[in-house]
Amino acid sequence: MQHDEVIWQVIRHNHCSFMAKITTGNFCRNPYNVTGICNRSSCPLANSRYATIRDHDGVFYLYMKTIERAHKPNELWERVKLPRNYEKALEIIDKHLMYWPKILVHKTKQRLTKMTQMRIRMRKLALKTREKIMTTPRKEIKREARREQKAEKAALLDKSIEKELLERLKKGVYGDIYNYPVEAYNEVLEMEELQAASEEEEEPEIEYVEGYEELEEEEDMEDFGGLAIHNPEADEDSDGIDEDLEDIDVPRKRGRKESTYSLRKVEKDARAKLKKKAKVIVEVEHEDADERQTTAH
């Protein structure tokens, strides 16, 4: 038979695994404790008639214990689901705890009030956007970096070994060996042929050169050829013109750096000199005065 006073004396003065002693007082870690304080009226082990409220995934339940079920540990607590409406939950508590001690009913209602307020605050905080502080796993980052370095080294080593073996196979170092993977060897050869073909099909380099060199030389020759004026009066000066043309040094082939502007300038200077030297004599006769007037243009 269960005796509450004996259980409390043993728990309080000897040892209780749910008791937490701190400077402010003694607290209880038992999930069925209605107040969280370690005392005679709030202890769920030392009271054969007890009631409390617990939360399961946002749903509140009323737990009740009676002395009639003390010999059945698997059926010790009776559970009743409480609605989300606060007033209706209070009505259900009053209905099921009608003949229970008033202090226990008051503590149960007080626990329901506190848990309802806590649920409202949790909903408000869930709707707000808050910064989440995350820790950086340094050990994992370093471990992954080391693994990546090892993998890169292994890949480079495999590639170098593969190249060396292919070169030896091409040179015929191993002789008549027929058990090597022919398909892999053929794939590598095809890849090399494709690379060589792609290098051959590359677009040629574009070069920019100076054009119209031959055409400019022909134009220069035509311009100098057209300077000879077939006038009977200018035949005497043809020898002097040839001498002047010989004296003028026209730089025709100075390479690609010589611009067309300098050539045209030289041509203009030569034409101006020829115009100055070529003169036309005009004779005018007057019948009355029998005088002959000559003008030179």
PDB file of C-alpha atoms in Angstrom:
ATOM      1  CA  MET A   1       0.000   0.000   0.000  1.00  0.00           C
ATOM      2  CA  GLN A   2       1.278   3.486  -0.960  1.00  0.00           C
ATOM      3  CA  HIS A   3       2.025   5.935   1.849  1.00  0.00           C
ATOM      4  CA  ASP A   4       2.686   9.507   0.627  1.00  0.00           C
ATOM      5  CA  GLU A   5       4.360  10.807   3.803  1.00  0.00           C
ATOM      6  CA  VAL A   6       6.912   8.000   3.895  1.00  0.00           C
ATOM      7  CA  ILE A   7       7.761   8.536   0.225  1.00  0.00           C
ATOM      8  CA  TRP A   8       8.275  12.269   0.790  1.00  0.00           C
ATOM      9  CA  GLN A   9      10.539  11.740   3.803  1.00  0.00           C
ATOM     10  CA  VAL A  10      12.723   9.362   1.821  1.00  0.00           C
ATOM     11  CA  ILE A  11      12.865  11.638  -1.227  1.00  0.00           C
ATOM     12  CA  ARG A  12      13.400  14.908   0.589  1.00  0.00           C
ATOM     13  CA  HIS A  13      15.976  13.866   3.184  1.00  0.00           C
ATOM     14  CA  ASN A  14      17.854  11.058   1.454  1.00  0.00           C
ATOM     15  CA  HIS A  15      18.063  11.208  -2.321  1.00  0.00           C
ATOM     16  CA  CYS A  16      15.941  12.193  -5.346  1.00  0.00           C
ATOM     17  CA  SER A  17      17.224  12.015  -8.889  1.00  0.00           C
ATOM     18  CA  PHE A  18      14.851  14.782 -10.058  1.00  0.00           C
ATOM     19  CA  MET A  19      15.924  17.335  -7.414  1.00  0.00           C
ATOM     20  CA  ALA A  20      18.203  20.222  -8.482  1.00  0.00           C
ATOM     21  CA  LYS A  21      19.751  22.249  -5.640  1.00  0.00           C
ATOM     22  CA  ILE A  22      20.917  25.781  -6.436  1.00  0.00           C
ATOM     23  CA  THR A  23      21.517  28.941  -4.386  1.00  0.00           C
ATOM     24  CA  THR A  24      17.991  30.299  -4.932  1.00  0.00           C
ATOM     25  CA  GLY A  25      16.219  27.082  -3.905  1.00  0.00           C
ATOM     26  CA  ASN A  26      15.431  23.487  -4.757  1.00  0.00           C
ATOM     27  CA  PHE A  27      13.824  22.730  -8.135  1.00  0.00           C
ATOM     28  CA  CYS A  28      12.347  19.583  -9.665  1.00  0.00           C
ATOM     29  CA  ARG A  29      13.188  18.259 -13.141  1.00  0.00           C
ATOM     30  CA  ASN A  30      10.294  15.801 -13.277  1.00  0.00           C
ATOM     31  CA  PRO A  31       8.172  16.539 -16.421  1.00  0.00           C
ATOM     32  CA  TYR A  32       4.919  15.892 -14.485  1.00  0.00           C
ATOM     33  CA  ASN A  33       5.638  18.540 -11.836  1.00  0.00           C
ATOM     34  CA  VAL A  34       2.956  21.237 -12.010  1.00  0.00           C
ATOM     35  CA  THR A  35       5.101  24.112 -10.644  1.00  0.00           C
ATOM     36  CA  GLY A  36       8.730  22.983 -11.080  1.00  0.00           C
ATOM     37  CA  ILE A  37       9.482  23.522  -7.386  1.00  0.00           C
ATOM     38  CA  CYS A  38      10.524  20.706  -5.069  1.00  0.00           C
ATOM     39  CA  ASN A  39       8.049  20.767  -2.153  1.00  0.00           C
ATOM     40  CA  ARG A  40       5.462  18.510  -0.529  1.00  0.00           C
ATOM     41  CA  SER A  41       2.388  19.758  -2.387  1.00  0.00           C
ATOM     42  CA  SER A  42       4.049  19.895  -5.865  1.00  0.00           C
ATOM     43  CA  CYS A  43       5.872  16.563  -5.832  1.00  0.00           C
ATOM     44  CA  PRO A  44       4.273  14.113  -8.322  1.00  0.00           C
ATOM     45  CA  LEU A  45       5.858  11.085  -6.587  1.00  0.00           C
ATOM     46  CA  ALA A  46       4.731  11.873  -3.042  1.00  0.00           C
ATOM     47  CA  ASN A  47       1.092  12.651  -4.000  1.00  0.00           C
ATOM     48  CA  SER A  48      -1.205   9.773  -4.926  1.00  0.00           C
ATOM     49  CA  ARG A  49      -3.820  12.227  -6.250  1.00  0.00           C
ATOM     50  CA  TYR A  50      -2.194  14.582  -8.709  1.00  0.00           C
ATOM     51  CA  ALA A  51      -3.006  16.619 -11.873  1.00  0.00           C
ATOM     52  CA  THR A  52      -0.862  18.550 -14.346  1.00  0.00           C
ATOM     53  CA  ILE A  53      -0.747  19.811 -17.969  1.00  0.00           C
ATOM     54  CA  ARG A  54       1.768  18.766 -20.620  1.00  0.00           C
ATOM     55  CA  ASP A  55       2.473  19.893 -24.165  1.00  0.00           C
ATOM     56  CA  HIS A  56       2.822  17.478 -27.111  1.00  0.00           C
ATOM     57  CA  ASP A  57       3.676  19.193 -30.450  1.00  0.00           C
ATOM     58  CA  GLY A  58       1.655  22.306 -29.623  1.00  0.00           C
ATOM     59  CA  VAL A  59      -1.346  20.408 -28.205  1.00  0.00           C
ATOM     60  CA  PHE A  60      -2.130  20.613 -24.468  1.00  0.00           C
ATOM     61  CA  TYR A  61      -3.248  17.562 -22.459  1.00  0.00           C
ATOM     62  CA  LEU A  62      -4.616  17.305 -18.925  1.00  0.00           C
ATOM     63  CA  TYR A  63      -2.940  14.475 -16.959  1.00  0.00           C
ATOM     64  CA  MET A  64      -4.649  13.073 -13.839  1.00  0.00           C
ATOM     65  CA  LYS A  65      -3.423  10.412 -11.362  1.00  0.00           C
ATOM     66  CA  THR A  66      -5.529   8.627  -8.736  1.00  0.00           C
ATOM     67  CA  ILE A  67      -4.749   6.118  -6.040  1.00  0.00           C
ATOM     68  CA  GLU A  68      -7.059   3.530  -7.618  1.00  0.00           C
ATOM     69  CA  ARG A  69      -4.550   3.059 -10.473  1.00  0.00           C
ATOM     70  CA  ALA A  70      -1.419   3.006  -8.328  1.00  0.00           C
ATOM     71  CA  HIS A  71      -1.025  -0.771  -8.818  1.00  0.00           C
ATOM     72  CA  LYS A  72      -1.055  -0.303 -12.654  1.00  0.00           C
ATOM     73  CA  PRO A  73       2.000   1.652 -13.728  1.00  0.00           C
ATOM     74  CA  ASN A  74       1.073   1.375 -17.423  1.00  0.00           C
ATOM     75  CA  GLU A  75      -2.318   2.989 -16.717  1.00  0.00           C
ATOM     76  CA  LEU A  76      -1.231   5.336 -13.963  1.00  0.00           C
ATOM     77  CA  TRP A  77      -2.038   8.633 -15.763  1.00  0.00           C
ATOM     78  CA  GLU A  78      -5.349   9.544 -17.377  1.00  0.00           C
ATOM     79  CA  ARG A  79      -4.973  11.965 -20.319  1.00  0.00           C
ATOM     80  CA  VAL A  80      -7.585  14.403 -21.669  1.00  0.00           C
ATOM     81  CA  LYS A  81      -7.014  16.575 -24.745  1.00  0.00           C
ATOM     82  CA  LEU A  82      -7.652  20.295 -24.234  1.00  0.00           C
ATOM     83  CA  PRO A  83      -9.010  22.557 -27.009  1.00  0.00           C
ATOM     84  CA  ARG A  84      -7.066  25.546 -28.331  1.00  0.00           C
ATOM     85  CA  ASN A  85      -9.644  27.955 -26.984  1.00  0.00           C
ATOM     86  CA  TYR A  86      -8.479  29.110 -23.546  1.00  0.00           C
ATOM     87  CA  GLU A  87     -11.970  29.471 -22.025  1.00  0.00           C
ATOM     88  CA  LYS A  88     -13.121  26.056 -23.179  1.00  0.00           C
ATOM     89  CA  ALA A  89      -9.925  24.496 -21.790  1.00  0.00           C
ATOM     90  CA  LEU A  90     -10.675  26.061 -18.394  1.00  0.00           C
ATOM     91  CA  GLU A  91     -14.195  24.636 -18.481  1.00  0.00           C
ATOM     92  CA  ILE A  92     -12.840  21.137 -19.136  1.00  0.00           C
ATOM     93  CA  ILE A  93     -10.393  21.478 -16.239  1.00  0.00           C
ATOM     94  CA  ASP A  94     -13.225  22.537 -13.894  1.00  0.00           C
ATOM     95  CA  LYS A  95     -15.326  19.617 -15.082  1.00  0.00           C
ATOM     96  CA  HIS A  96     -12.683  16.919 -14.521  1.00  0.00           C
ATOM     97  CA  LEU A  97     -11.258  18.430 -11.288  1.00  0.00           C
ATOM     98  CA  MET A  98     -14.580  19.298  -9.676  1.00  0.00           C
ATOM     99  CA  TYR A  99     -13.946  17.429  -6.364  1.00  0.00           C
ATOM    100  CA  TRP A 100     -10.160  17.855  -6.234  1.00  0.00           C
ATOM    101  CA  PRO A 101      -8.258  20.104  -3.816  1.00  0.00           C
ATOM    102  CA  LYS A 102      -8.656  23.784  -4.671  1.00  0.00           C
ATOM    103  CA  ILE A 103      -4.922  24.499  -4.482  1.00  0.00           C
ATOM    104  CA  LEU A 104      -4.194  21.780  -7.057  1.00  0.00           C
ATOM    105  CA  VAL A 105      -6.923  23.080  -9.389  1.00  0.00           C
ATOM    106  CA  HIS A 106      -5.542  26.612  -9.089  1.00  0.00           C
ATOM    107  CA  LYS A 107      -1.981  25.453  -9.866  1.00  0.00           C
ATOM    108  CA  THR A 108      -3.228  23.524 -12.910  1.00  0.00           C
ATOM    109  CA  LYS A 109      -5.091  26.560 -14.300  1.00  0.00           C
ATOM    110  CA  GLN A 110      -2.060  28.734 -13.645  1.00  0.00           C
ATOM    111  CA  ARG A 111       0.131  26.308 -15.608  1.00  0.00           C
ATOM    112  CA  LEU A 112      -2.356  26.357 -18.492  1.00  0.00           C
ATOM    113  CA  THR A 113      -2.244  30.190 -18.546  1.00  0.00           C
ATOM    114  CA  LYS A 114       1.560  30.299 -18.636  1.00  0.00           C
ATOM    115  CA  MET A 115       1.773  27.665 -21.371  1.00  0.00           C
ATOM    116  CA  THR A 116      -0.840  29.484 -23.487  1.00  0.00           C
ATOM    117  CA  GLN A 117       1.134  32.738 -23.247  1.00  0.00           C
ATOM    118  CA  MET A 118       4.310  30.887 -24.179  1.00  0.00           C
ATOM    119  CA  ARG A 119       2.620  29.393 -27.266  1.00  0.00           C
ATOM    120  CA  ILE A 120       1.461  32.861 -28.410  1.00  0.00           C
ATOM    121  CA  ARG A 121       4.988  34.257 -28.058  1.00  0.00           C
ATOM    122  CA  MET A 122       6.430  31.324 -29.990  1.00  0.00           C
ATOM    123  CA  ARG A 123       4.040  31.967 -32.887  1.00  0.00           C
ATOM    124  CA  LYS A 124       4.971  35.657 -33.012  1.00  0.00           C
ATOM    125  CA  LEU A 125       8.678  34.882 -33.001  1.00  0.00           C
ATOM    126  CA  ALA A 126       8.230  32.284 -35.771  1.00  0.00           C
ATOM    127  CA  LEU A 127       6.598  34.905 -38.012  1.00  0.00           C
ATOM    128  CA  LYS A 128       9.448  37.391 -37.555  1.00  0.00           C
ATOM    129  CA  THR A 129      12.596  37.209 -39.667  1.00  0.00           C
ATOM    130  CA  ARG A 130      15.563  36.818 -37.398  1.00  0.00           C
ATOM    131  CA  GLU A 131      19.252  36.323 -38.002  1.00  0.00           C
ATOM    132  CA  LYS A 132      20.508  32.841 -37.396  1.00  0.00           C
ATOM    133  CA  ILE A 133      24.019  32.445 -36.046  1.00  0.00           C
ATOM    134  CA  MET A 134      25.823  29.520 -37.634  1.00  0.00           C
ATOM    135  CA  THR A 135      29.148  28.082 -36.548  1.00  0.00           C
ATOM    136  CA  THR A 136      31.761  27.302 -39.170  1.00  0.00           C
ATOM    137  CA  PRO A 137      33.058  23.721 -38.926  1.00  0.00           C
ATOM    138  CA  ARG A 138      36.780  24.428 -39.227  1.00  0.00           C
ATOM    139  CA  LYS A 139      37.844  20.825 -38.810  1.00  0.00           C
ATOM    140  CA  GLU A 140      35.558  19.660 -41.618  1.00  0.00           C
ATOM    141  CA  ILE A 141      36.739  22.479 -43.922  1.00  0.00           C
ATOM    142  CA  LYS A 142      40.397  21.587 -43.330  1.00  0.00           C
ATOM    143  CA  ARG A 143      39.675  17.890 -43.817  1.00  0.00           C
ATOM    144  CA  GLU A 144      37.931  18.531 -47.143  1.00  0.00           C
ATOM    145  CA  ALA A 145      40.778  20.781 -48.320  1.00  0.00           C
ATOM    146  CA  ARG A 146      43.348  18.063 -47.549  1.00  0.00           C
ATOM    147  CA  ARG A 147      41.266  15.481 -49.393  1.00  0.00           C
ATOM    148  CA  GLU A 148      40.978  17.739 -52.449  1.00  0.00           C
ATOM    149  CA  GLN A 149      44.752  18.259 -52.540  1.00  0.00           C
ATOM    150  CA  LYS A 150      45.367  14.518 -52.315  1.00  0.00           C
ATOM    151  CA  ALA A 151      42.839  13.836 -55.064  1.00  0.00           C
ATOM    152  CA  GLU A 152      44.465  16.406 -57.368  1.00  0.00           C
ATOM    153  CA  LYS A 153      47.896  14.894 -56.795  1.00  0.00           C
ATOM    154  CA  ALA A 154      46.577  11.403 -57.492  1.00  0.00           C
ATOM    155  CA  ALA A 155      44.900  12.578 -60.694  1.00  0.00           C
ATOM    156  CA  LEU A 156      48.095  14.229 -61.936  1.00  0.00           C
ATOM    157  CA  LEU A 157      50.061  11.093 -61.132  1.00  0.00           C
ATOM    158  CA  ASP A 158      47.579   8.889 -63.005  1.00  0.00           C
ATOM    159  CA  LYS A 159      47.732  11.157 -66.066  1.00  0.00           C
ATOM    160  CA  SER A 160      51.534  11.183 -66.093  1.00  0.00           C
ATOM    161  CA  ILE A 161      51.638   7.372 -65.777  1.00  0.00           C
ATOM    162  CA  GLU A 162      49.119   7.021 -68.599  1.00  0.00           C
ATOM    163  CA  LYS A 163      51.160   9.298 -70.893  1.00  0.00           C
ATOM    164  CA  GLU A 164      54.374   7.413 -70.131  1.00  0.00           C
ATOM    165  CA  LEU A 165      52.767   4.035 -70.866  1.00  0.00           C
ATOM    166  CA  LEU A 166      51.304   5.280 -74.136  1.00  0.00           C
ATOM    167  CA  GLU A 167      54.672   6.606 -75.246  1.00  0.00           C
ATOM    168  CA  ARG A 168      56.278   3.271 -74.462  1.00  0.00           C
ATOM    169  CA  LEU A 169      53.581   1.394 -76.377  1.00  0.00           C
ATOM    170  CA  LYS A 170      54.126   3.621 -79.394  1.00  0.00           C
ATOM    171  CA  LYS A 171      57.889   3.055 -79.278  1.00  0.00           C
ATOM    172  CA  GLY A 172      57.401  -0.713 -78.949  1.00  0.00           C
ATOM    173  CA  VAL A 173      59.235  -1.083 -75.644  1.00  0.00           C
ATOM    174  CA  TYR A 174      57.029  -3.938 -74.471  1.00  0.00           C
ATOM    175  CA  GLY A 175      57.174  -5.878 -77.705  1.00  0.00           C
ATOM    176  CA  ASP A 176      54.296  -8.220 -78.529  1.00  0.00           C
ATOM    177  CA  ILE A 177      52.038  -7.715 -75.510  1.00  0.00           C
ATOM    178  CA  TYR A 178      48.420  -8.505 -76.228  1.00  0.00           C
ATOM    179  CA  ASN A 179      46.794  -8.257 -72.801  1.00  0.00           C
ATOM    180  CA  TYR A 180      46.772  -4.454 -72.470  1.00  0.00           C
ATOM    181  CA  PRO A 181      43.401  -2.626 -72.813  1.00  0.00           C
ATOM    182  CA  VAL A 182      43.146  -2.006 -76.546  1.00  0.00           C
ATOM    183  CA  GLU A 183      39.951   0.042 -76.319  1.00  0.00           C
ATOM    184  CA  ALA A 184      41.456   2.585 -73.941  1.00  0.00           C
ATOM    185  CA  TYR A 185      44.544   2.824 -76.119  1.00  0.00           C
ATOM    186  CA  ASN A 186      42.431   3.428 -79.231  1.00  0.00           C
ATOM    187  CA  GLU A 187      40.364   6.076 -77.452  1.00  0.00           C
ATOM    188  CA  VAL A 188      43.485   7.978 -76.486  1.00  0.00           C
ATOM    189  CA  LEU A 189      44.796   7.789 -80.040  1.00  0.00           C
ATOM    190  CA  GLU A 190      41.492   9.114 -81.390  1.00  0.00           C
ATOM    191  CA  MET A 191      41.593  11.991 -78.920  1.00  0.00           C
ATOM    192  CA  GLU A 192      45.112  12.898 -80.037  1.00  0.00           C
ATOM    193  CA  GLU A 193      44.053  12.784 -83.705  1.00  0.00           C
ATOM    194  CA  LEU A 194      41.083  15.038 -82.986  1.00  0.00           C
ATOM    195  CA  GLN A 195      43.336  17.504 -81.173  1.00  0.00           C
ATOM    196  CA  ALA A 196      45.770  17.541 -84.114  1.00  0.00           C
ATOM    197  CA  ALA A 197      42.893  18.087 -86.577  1.00  0.00           C
ATOM    198  CA  SER A 198      41.487  20.907 -84.500  1.00  0.00           C
ATOM    199  CA  GLU A 199      44.913  22.574 -84.405  1.00  0.00           C
ATOM    200  CA  GLU A 200      45.149  22.319 -88.201  1.00  0.00           C
ATOM    201  CA  GLU A 201      41.670  23.736 -88.682  1.00  0.00           C
ATOM    202  CA  GLU A 202      42.404  26.781 -86.598  1.00  0.00           C
ATOM    203  CA  GLU A 203      41.797  30.082 -88.316  1.00  0.00           C
ATOM    204  CA  PRO A 204      44.900  31.723 -89.793  1.00  0.00           C
ATOM    205  CA  GLU A 205      46.256  34.861 -88.261  1.00  0.00           C
ATOM    206  CA  ILE A 206      44.995  38.117 -89.755  1.00  0.00           C
ATOM    207  CA  GLU A 207      47.700  40.571 -90.885  1.00  0.00           C
ATOM    208  CA  TYR A 208      47.242  44.157 -92.015  1.00  0.00           C
ATOM    209  CA  VAL A 209      49.543  45.516 -94.792  1.00  0.00           C
ATOM    210  CA  GLU A 210      49.730  48.735 -96.743  1.00  0.00           C
ATOM    211  CA  GLY A 211      47.884  48.514-100.058  1.00  0.00           C
ATOM    212  CA  TYR A 212      47.760  50.324-103.415  1.00  0.00           C
ATOM    213  CA  GLU A 213      51.556  50.569-103.677  1.00  0.00           C
ATOM    214  CA  GLU A 214      51.702  49.523-107.317  1.00  0.00           C
ATOM    215  CA  LEU A 215      48.713  51.679-108.232  1.00  0.00           C
ATOM    216  CA  GLU A 216      50.323  54.732-106.638  1.00  0.00           C
ATOM    217  CA  GLU A 217      53.536  54.177-108.567  1.00  0.00           C
ATOM    218  CA  GLU A 218      51.559  53.963-111.844  1.00  0.00           C
ATOM    219  CA  GLU A 219      49.675  57.166-111.015  1.00  0.00           C
ATOM    220  CA  ASP A 220      52.949  58.917-110.278  1.00  0.00           C
ATOM    221  CA  MET A 221      54.303  57.865-113.638  1.00  0.00           C
ATOM    222  CA  GLU A 222      51.166  59.097-115.413  1.00  0.00           C
ATOM    223  CA  ASP A 223      51.308  62.426-113.620  1.00  0.00           C
ATOM    224  CA  PHE A 224      54.921  62.992-114.583  1.00  0.00           C
ATOM    225  CA  GLY A 225      54.200  61.902-118.160  1.00  0.00           C
ATOM    226  CA  GLY A 226      51.327  64.396-118.486  1.00  0.00           C
ATOM    227  CA  LEU A 227      53.525  67.323-117.534  1.00  0.00           C
ATOM    228  CA  ALA A 228      55.124  67.426-120.983  1.00  0.00           C
ATOM    229  CA  ILE A 229      53.086  70.117-122.833  1.00  0.00           C
ATOM    230  CA  HIS A 230      53.240  69.782-126.602  1.00  0.00           C
ATOM    231  CA  ASN A 231      53.394  73.445-127.489  1.00  0.00           C
ATOM    232  CA  PRO A 232      55.559  74.719-130.287  1.00  0.00           C
ATOM    233  CA  GLU A 233      56.578  77.617-128.087  1.00  0.00           C
ATOM    234  CA  ALA A 234      57.600  75.318-125.194  1.00  0.00           C
ATOM    235  CA  ASP A 235      59.831  72.979-127.224  1.00  0.00           C
ATOM    236  CA  GLU A 236      62.803  75.117-126.421  1.00  0.00           C
ATOM    237  CA  ASP A 237      62.183  74.719-122.714  1.00  0.00           C
ATOM    238  CA  SER A 238      61.712  70.933-122.859  1.00  0.00           C
ATOM    239  CA  ASP A 239      65.396  70.348-122.276  1.00  0.00           C
ATOM    240  CA  GLY A 240      65.356  72.587-119.234  1.00  0.00           C
ATOM    241  CA  ILE A 241      62.263  70.798-117.884  1.00  0.00           C
ATOM    242  CA  ASP A 242      63.943  67.417-118.215  1.00  0.00           C
ATOM    243  CA  GLU A 243      66.954  68.735-116.385  1.00  0.00           C
ATOM    244  CA  ASP A 244      64.722  70.054-113.579  1.00  0.00           C
ATOM    245  CA  LEU A 245      62.901  66.738-113.328  1.00  0.00           C
ATOM    246  CA  GLU A 246      66.226  64.971-113.062  1.00  0.00           C
ATOM    247  CA  ASP A 247      67.243  67.349-110.288  1.00  0.00           C
ATOM    248  CA  ILE A 248      64.042  66.617-108.326  1.00  0.00           C
ATOM    249  CA  ASP A 249      64.571  63.517-106.300  1.00  0.00           C
ATOM    250  CA  VAL A 250      61.195  61.805-105.830  1.00  0.00           C
ATOM    251  CA  PRO A 251      61.385  59.185-103.084  1.00  0.00           C
ATOM    252  CA  ARG A 252      59.159  56.493-104.537  1.00  0.00           C
ATOM    253  CA  LYS A 253      60.296  53.444-102.660  1.00  0.00           C
ATOM    254  CA  ARG A 254      61.017  54.201 -99.086  1.00  0.00           C
ATOM    255  CA  GLY A 255      59.122  51.215 -97.731  1.00  0.00           C
ATOM    256  CA  ARG A 256      55.727  50.992 -96.188  1.00  0.00           C
ATOM    257  CA  LYS A 257      56.312  53.880 -93.808  1.00  0.00           C
ATOM    258  CA  GLU A 258      56.206  56.521 -96.630  1.00  0.00           C
ATOM    259  CA  SER A 259      52.707  57.935 -96.808  1.00  0.00           C
ATOM    260  CA  THR A 260      50.844  59.057 -99.918  1.00  0.00           C
ATOM    261  CA  TYR A 261      50.587  62.553 -98.517  1.00  0.00           C
ATOM    262  CA  SER A 262      54.352  63.199 -98.924  1.00  0.00           C
ATOM    263  CA  LEU A 263      54.303  61.889-102.515  1.00  0.00           C
ATOM    264  CA  ARG A 264      51.449  64.194-103.478  1.00  0.00           C
ATOM    265  CA  LYS A 265      53.248  67.140-101.925  1.00  0.00           C
ATOM    266  CA  VAL A 266      56.346  66.473-104.003  1.00  0.00           C
ATOM    267  CA  GLU A 267      54.204  66.235-107.169  1.00  0.00           C
ATOM    268  CA  LYS A 268      52.555  69.586-106.455  1.00  0.00           C
ATOM    269  CA  ASP A 269      55.961  71.253-105.959  1.00  0.00           C
ATOM    270  CA  ALA A 270      57.213  69.848-109.294  1.00  0.00           C
ATOM    271  CA  ARG A 271      54.128  71.076-111.141  1.00  0.00           C
ATOM    272  CA  ALA A 272      54.458  74.557-109.624  1.00  0.00           C
ATOM    273  CA  LYS A 273      58.062  74.822-110.802  1.00  0.00           C
ATOM    274  CA  LEU A 274      57.120  73.696-114.329  1.00  0.00           C
ATOM    275  CA  LYS A 275      54.334  76.275-114.517  1.00  0.00           C
ATOM    276  CA  LYS A 276      56.740  79.000-113.510  1.00  0.00           C
ATOM    277  CA  LYS A 277      59.219  78.073-116.246  1.00  0.00           C
ATOM    278  CA  ALA A 278      56.761  77.416-119.131  1.00  0.00           C
ATOM    279  CA  LYS A 279      55.972  80.855-120.691  1.00  0.00           C
ATOM    280  CA  VAL A 280      53.758  81.690-123.701  1.00  0.00           C
ATOM    281  CA  ILE A 281      54.763  84.620-125.914  1.00  0.00           C
ATOM    282  CA  VAL A 282      51.898  86.640-127.473  1.00  0.00           C
ATOM    283  CA  GLU A 283      52.552  89.199-130.242  1.00  0.00           C
ATOM    284  CA  VAL A 284      50.126  92.096-130.899  1.00  0.00           C
ATOM    285  CA  GLU A 285      50.451  94.276-134.084  1.00  0.00           C
ATOM    286  CA  HIS A 286      48.892  97.695-134.554  1.00  0.00           C
ATOM    287  CA  GLU A 287      48.314  98.903-138.142  1.00  0.00           C
ATOM    288  CA  ASP A 288      48.551 102.577-137.374  1.00  0.00           C
ATOM    289  CA  ALA A 289      51.640 102.683-135.299  1.00  0.00           C
ATOM    290  CA  ASP A 290      53.417  99.751-136.958  1.00  0.00           C
ATOM    291  CA  GLU A 291      54.579  98.783-133.573  1.00  0.00           C
ATOM    292  CA  ARG A 292      54.926  95.278-132.304  1.00  0.00           C
ATOM    293  CA  GLN A 293      54.106  94.639-128.667  1.00  0.00           C
ATOM    294  CA  THR A 294      55.059  91.425-127.076  1.00  0.00           C
ATOM    295  CA  THR A 295      53.651  90.096-123.833  1.00  0.00           C
ATOM    296  CA  ALA A 296      54.777  87.096-121.942  1.00  0.00           C
ATOM    297  CA  HIS A 297      52.368  85.043-119.975  1.00  0.00           C
TER     298      HIS A 297
END
